Short mmCIF file of N, CA and C in Angstrom, two decimals:
data_model
loop_
_atom_site.label_atom_id
_atom_site.label_comp_id
_atom_site.label_asym_id
_atom_site.label_seq_id
_atom_site.Cartn_x
_atom_site.Cartn_y
_atom_site.Cartn_z
N MET A 1 -30.35 -11.19 16.94
CA MET A 1 -31.31 -12.02 16.26
C MET A 1 -30.56 -13.01 15.39
N ILE A 2 -31.19 -14.12 15.16
CA ILE A 2 -30.61 -15.13 14.27
C ILE A 2 -31.45 -15.12 13.00
N ILE A 3 -30.76 -14.95 11.88
CA ILE A 3 -31.46 -14.84 10.60
C ILE A 3 -30.81 -15.77 9.58
N SER A 4 -31.63 -16.44 8.80
CA SER A 4 -31.13 -17.34 7.77
C SER A 4 -30.72 -16.50 6.56
N GLY A 5 -29.50 -16.73 6.08
CA GLY A 5 -29.02 -15.93 4.96
C GLY A 5 -27.91 -16.60 4.19
N GLN A 6 -27.46 -15.90 3.16
CA GLN A 6 -26.44 -16.44 2.27
C GLN A 6 -25.60 -15.30 1.71
N ILE A 7 -24.29 -15.51 1.67
CA ILE A 7 -23.37 -14.60 0.99
C ILE A 7 -23.26 -15.13 -0.43
N LEU A 8 -23.59 -14.31 -1.41
CA LEU A 8 -23.65 -14.80 -2.78
C LEU A 8 -22.30 -14.88 -3.48
N SER A 9 -21.41 -13.93 -3.22
CA SER A 9 -20.10 -13.97 -3.89
C SER A 9 -19.05 -13.27 -3.03
N GLU A 10 -17.80 -13.47 -3.39
CA GLU A 10 -16.70 -12.87 -2.65
C GLU A 10 -16.75 -11.35 -2.71
N THR A 11 -17.33 -10.80 -3.77
CA THR A 11 -17.43 -9.34 -3.89
C THR A 11 -18.41 -8.76 -2.86
N ASP A 12 -19.20 -9.60 -2.22
CA ASP A 12 -20.11 -9.13 -1.17
C ASP A 12 -19.41 -8.95 0.18
N LEU A 13 -18.13 -9.29 0.24
CA LEU A 13 -17.32 -9.08 1.44
C LEU A 13 -16.35 -7.93 1.16
N GLN A 14 -16.42 -6.89 1.96
CA GLN A 14 -15.61 -5.70 1.75
C GLN A 14 -14.76 -5.40 2.98
N ILE A 15 -13.53 -4.95 2.74
CA ILE A 15 -12.64 -4.51 3.81
C ILE A 15 -12.53 -3.00 3.72
N LYS A 16 -12.67 -2.34 4.87
CA LYS A 16 -12.57 -0.88 4.91
C LYS A 16 -11.43 -0.51 5.87
N THR A 17 -10.55 0.36 5.41
CA THR A 17 -9.43 0.81 6.23
C THR A 17 -9.70 2.25 6.66
N ARG A 18 -9.49 2.51 7.95
CA ARG A 18 -9.70 3.85 8.48
C ARG A 18 -8.45 4.29 9.23
N THR A 19 -8.12 5.57 9.09
CA THR A 19 -6.99 6.14 9.80
C THR A 19 -7.50 7.18 10.79
N ASN A 20 -7.12 7.02 12.05
CA ASN A 20 -7.49 7.98 13.07
C ASN A 20 -6.71 9.26 12.82
N PRO A 21 -7.39 10.40 12.58
CA PRO A 21 -6.66 11.62 12.25
C PRO A 21 -5.82 12.17 13.39
N HIS A 22 -6.10 11.78 14.62
CA HIS A 22 -5.35 12.28 15.78
C HIS A 22 -4.13 11.43 16.10
N THR A 23 -4.27 10.12 15.96
CA THR A 23 -3.17 9.22 16.35
C THR A 23 -2.44 8.61 15.16
N GLY A 24 -3.09 8.62 14.00
CA GLY A 24 -2.50 7.98 12.83
C GLY A 24 -2.69 6.47 12.82
N GLU A 25 -3.38 5.94 13.84
CA GLU A 25 -3.62 4.50 13.92
C GLU A 25 -4.54 4.06 12.79
N VAL A 26 -4.15 2.98 12.12
CA VAL A 26 -4.93 2.43 11.02
C VAL A 26 -5.67 1.20 11.53
N THR A 27 -6.98 1.18 11.32
CA THR A 27 -7.79 0.03 11.72
C THR A 27 -8.57 -0.47 10.51
N LYS A 28 -8.92 -1.73 10.56
CA LYS A 28 -9.72 -2.33 9.49
C LYS A 28 -11.06 -2.77 10.05
N THR A 29 -12.09 -2.45 9.31
CA THR A 29 -13.43 -2.97 9.59
C THR A 29 -13.88 -3.62 8.29
N GLY A 30 -15.01 -4.24 8.33
CA GLY A 30 -15.51 -4.89 7.13
C GLY A 30 -17.01 -4.79 7.04
N SER A 31 -17.51 -5.26 5.93
CA SER A 31 -18.96 -5.34 5.74
C SER A 31 -19.25 -6.49 4.79
N MET A 32 -20.47 -7.00 4.91
CA MET A 32 -20.90 -8.04 3.98
C MET A 32 -22.33 -7.74 3.56
N ARG A 33 -22.62 -8.08 2.33
CA ARG A 33 -23.99 -8.00 1.84
C ARG A 33 -24.57 -9.39 2.00
N LEU A 34 -25.65 -9.47 2.73
CA LEU A 34 -26.24 -10.75 3.09
C LEU A 34 -27.64 -10.86 2.51
N LEU A 35 -27.87 -11.91 1.74
CA LEU A 35 -29.21 -12.21 1.21
C LEU A 35 -29.94 -12.97 2.30
N THR A 36 -31.02 -12.40 2.82
CA THR A 36 -31.79 -13.06 3.87
C THR A 36 -33.01 -13.75 3.27
N PHE A 37 -33.54 -14.70 4.01
CA PHE A 37 -34.71 -15.46 3.56
C PHE A 37 -35.85 -15.24 4.56
N GLU A 38 -37.04 -15.14 4.02
CA GLU A 38 -38.28 -15.00 4.79
C GLU A 38 -38.21 -13.90 5.82
N PRO A 39 -38.27 -12.66 5.48
CA PRO A 39 -38.50 -12.15 4.13
C PRO A 39 -37.19 -12.04 3.35
N THR A 40 -37.30 -12.12 2.05
CA THR A 40 -36.13 -12.01 1.19
C THR A 40 -35.72 -10.54 1.11
N GLU A 41 -34.47 -10.29 1.44
CA GLU A 41 -33.95 -8.93 1.48
C GLU A 41 -32.44 -9.01 1.41
N ILE A 42 -31.80 -8.00 0.88
CA ILE A 42 -30.34 -7.91 0.94
C ILE A 42 -30.01 -6.82 1.95
N ILE A 43 -29.25 -7.18 2.98
CA ILE A 43 -28.89 -6.22 4.01
C ILE A 43 -27.37 -6.11 4.10
N ASP A 44 -26.91 -4.95 4.52
CA ASP A 44 -25.49 -4.74 4.78
C ASP A 44 -25.24 -4.99 6.25
N VAL A 45 -24.21 -5.77 6.55
CA VAL A 45 -23.87 -6.12 7.92
C VAL A 45 -22.43 -5.69 8.17
N ARG A 46 -22.22 -4.92 9.23
CA ARG A 46 -20.87 -4.46 9.58
C ARG A 46 -20.11 -5.55 10.33
N ILE A 47 -18.80 -5.57 10.11
CA ILE A 47 -17.90 -6.50 10.79
C ILE A 47 -16.92 -5.65 11.59
N SER A 48 -16.82 -5.88 12.88
CA SER A 48 -16.01 -5.03 13.76
C SER A 48 -14.51 -5.22 13.53
N THR A 49 -13.75 -4.27 14.06
CA THR A 49 -12.30 -4.34 13.99
C THR A 49 -11.78 -5.60 14.68
N ASP A 50 -12.34 -5.92 15.85
CA ASP A 50 -11.91 -7.12 16.58
C ASP A 50 -12.18 -8.38 15.76
N GLN A 51 -13.34 -8.45 15.11
CA GLN A 51 -13.65 -9.61 14.28
C GLN A 51 -12.72 -9.67 13.07
N MET A 52 -12.40 -8.51 12.50
CA MET A 52 -11.48 -8.49 11.36
C MET A 52 -10.10 -8.99 11.78
N ASN A 53 -9.64 -8.53 12.95
CA ASN A 53 -8.32 -8.96 13.45
C ASN A 53 -8.29 -10.46 13.74
N ALA A 54 -9.46 -11.03 14.02
CA ALA A 54 -9.55 -12.47 14.30
C ALA A 54 -9.74 -13.30 13.02
N GLY A 55 -9.74 -12.66 11.85
CA GLY A 55 -9.82 -13.39 10.59
C GLY A 55 -11.22 -13.64 10.07
N ALA A 56 -12.17 -12.76 10.42
CA ALA A 56 -13.57 -12.96 10.03
C ALA A 56 -13.77 -13.02 8.51
N ILE A 57 -13.08 -12.18 7.76
CA ILE A 57 -13.28 -12.16 6.30
C ILE A 57 -12.89 -13.50 5.70
N ASP A 58 -11.74 -14.03 6.09
CA ASP A 58 -11.30 -15.33 5.55
C ASP A 58 -12.28 -16.43 5.94
N ALA A 59 -12.78 -16.38 7.17
CA ALA A 59 -13.76 -17.39 7.62
C ALA A 59 -15.05 -17.27 6.83
N LEU A 60 -15.51 -16.04 6.58
CA LEU A 60 -16.76 -15.83 5.84
C LEU A 60 -16.64 -16.29 4.39
N LYS A 61 -15.46 -16.21 3.81
CA LYS A 61 -15.26 -16.67 2.43
C LYS A 61 -15.59 -18.14 2.28
N LYS A 62 -15.40 -18.91 3.33
CA LYS A 62 -15.69 -20.35 3.29
C LYS A 62 -17.19 -20.62 3.25
N PHE A 63 -18.01 -19.62 3.61
CA PHE A 63 -19.45 -19.79 3.67
C PHE A 63 -20.18 -19.31 2.41
N ILE A 64 -19.44 -18.80 1.44
CA ILE A 64 -20.07 -18.26 0.22
C ILE A 64 -20.89 -19.35 -0.46
N GLY A 65 -22.14 -18.99 -0.79
CA GLY A 65 -23.02 -19.90 -1.48
C GLY A 65 -23.77 -20.88 -0.59
N LYS A 66 -23.55 -20.81 0.72
CA LYS A 66 -24.21 -21.73 1.65
C LYS A 66 -25.26 -20.96 2.47
N GLN A 67 -26.42 -21.56 2.62
CA GLN A 67 -27.44 -20.95 3.46
C GLN A 67 -27.16 -21.34 4.91
N LEU A 68 -26.95 -20.32 5.74
CA LEU A 68 -26.60 -20.54 7.14
C LEU A 68 -27.38 -19.58 8.03
N ASP A 69 -27.35 -19.85 9.32
CA ASP A 69 -27.94 -18.94 10.29
C ASP A 69 -26.87 -17.96 10.77
N PHE A 70 -27.14 -16.66 10.61
CA PHE A 70 -26.21 -15.61 11.02
C PHE A 70 -26.77 -14.93 12.26
N LYS A 71 -25.91 -14.68 13.24
CA LYS A 71 -26.33 -13.95 14.43
C LYS A 71 -25.91 -12.50 14.24
N ILE A 72 -26.92 -11.62 14.12
CA ILE A 72 -26.66 -10.20 13.89
C ILE A 72 -27.47 -9.39 14.90
N ALA A 73 -27.11 -8.11 15.04
CA ALA A 73 -27.83 -7.21 15.94
C ALA A 73 -28.03 -5.88 15.22
N TYR A 74 -29.20 -5.28 15.42
CA TYR A 74 -29.46 -3.95 14.88
C TYR A 74 -29.03 -2.94 15.94
N ARG A 75 -28.17 -2.02 15.54
CA ARG A 75 -27.67 -1.03 16.50
C ARG A 75 -27.95 0.37 15.97
N ASN A 76 -28.31 1.22 16.90
CA ASN A 76 -28.62 2.61 16.63
C ASN A 76 -27.78 3.44 17.59
N PHE A 77 -26.88 4.29 17.09
CA PHE A 77 -26.06 5.08 18.01
C PHE A 77 -25.77 6.45 17.41
N SER A 78 -25.41 7.39 18.29
CA SER A 78 -25.09 8.75 17.84
C SER A 78 -24.01 9.32 18.74
N PHE A 79 -23.31 10.32 18.21
CA PHE A 79 -22.22 10.94 18.96
C PHE A 79 -21.92 12.29 18.32
N ALA A 80 -21.12 13.09 19.02
CA ALA A 80 -20.65 14.37 18.48
C ALA A 80 -19.25 14.14 17.93
N ASP A 81 -19.01 14.57 16.69
CA ASP A 81 -17.68 14.39 16.11
C ASP A 81 -16.73 15.47 16.64
N ASP A 82 -15.51 15.50 16.11
CA ASP A 82 -14.49 16.44 16.59
C ASP A 82 -14.87 17.90 16.38
N ASN A 83 -15.77 18.15 15.44
CA ASN A 83 -16.21 19.52 15.16
C ASN A 83 -17.49 19.87 15.90
N GLY A 84 -17.95 18.97 16.76
CA GLY A 84 -19.17 19.21 17.52
C GLY A 84 -20.43 18.92 16.73
N LYS A 85 -20.28 18.36 15.56
CA LYS A 85 -21.44 18.03 14.73
C LYS A 85 -22.04 16.70 15.19
N HIS A 86 -23.36 16.66 15.28
CA HIS A 86 -24.05 15.44 15.69
C HIS A 86 -24.03 14.43 14.54
N VAL A 87 -23.61 13.20 14.84
CA VAL A 87 -23.55 12.14 13.85
C VAL A 87 -24.40 10.98 14.37
N ALA A 88 -25.34 10.49 13.56
CA ALA A 88 -26.18 9.36 13.94
C ALA A 88 -25.98 8.25 12.93
N MET A 89 -25.87 7.03 13.43
CA MET A 89 -25.67 5.88 12.55
C MET A 89 -26.53 4.73 13.05
N SER A 90 -26.95 3.89 12.13
CA SER A 90 -27.70 2.70 12.51
C SER A 90 -27.44 1.63 11.47
N GLY A 91 -27.66 0.40 11.86
CA GLY A 91 -27.49 -0.70 10.93
C GLY A 91 -27.23 -2.01 11.64
N PHE A 92 -27.01 -3.03 10.85
CA PHE A 92 -26.79 -4.38 11.37
C PHE A 92 -25.31 -4.63 11.60
N ASN A 93 -25.01 -5.30 12.70
CA ASN A 93 -23.64 -5.69 13.03
C ASN A 93 -23.59 -7.19 13.22
N LEU A 94 -22.50 -7.80 12.77
CA LEU A 94 -22.30 -9.23 12.97
C LEU A 94 -21.96 -9.47 14.44
N VAL A 95 -22.70 -10.36 15.09
CA VAL A 95 -22.45 -10.68 16.50
C VAL A 95 -21.40 -11.79 16.59
N GLU A 96 -21.59 -12.83 15.79
CA GLU A 96 -20.61 -13.92 15.75
C GLU A 96 -20.72 -14.64 14.42
N LEU A 97 -19.64 -15.33 14.07
CA LEU A 97 -19.62 -16.08 12.82
C LEU A 97 -20.63 -17.22 12.87
N PRO A 98 -21.21 -17.57 11.73
CA PRO A 98 -22.16 -18.70 11.72
C PRO A 98 -21.46 -20.02 11.99
N LYS A 99 -22.21 -20.95 12.51
CA LYS A 99 -21.70 -22.30 12.70
C LYS A 99 -21.93 -23.07 11.41
N GLN A 100 -20.90 -23.74 10.94
CA GLN A 100 -21.03 -24.52 9.70
C GLN A 100 -21.96 -25.70 9.93
N ALA A 101 -22.89 -25.88 8.99
CA ALA A 101 -23.87 -26.99 9.11
C ALA A 101 -23.22 -28.31 8.76
#
């Protein structure tokens, strides 16, 4: 979906580092808090590892304070963790960076 929104400050962009307990591989993901318009709401949007590796956080910093159209997707997924426990997650994911107006 395409939604009109705004990143209010640099503190709304977060970098998260995760270490795979089996391989020791360290990956970075991110998230942003996005103020949406009509309806007005603040939502958390995940940024994938691939987008982080491509410089998404630095690109998003240039959009702070600007109202733009963001392409996001709502995803709902579940899986069994290493202990066989069922884990369910849902939320918004960034599909692509907004185009500068």
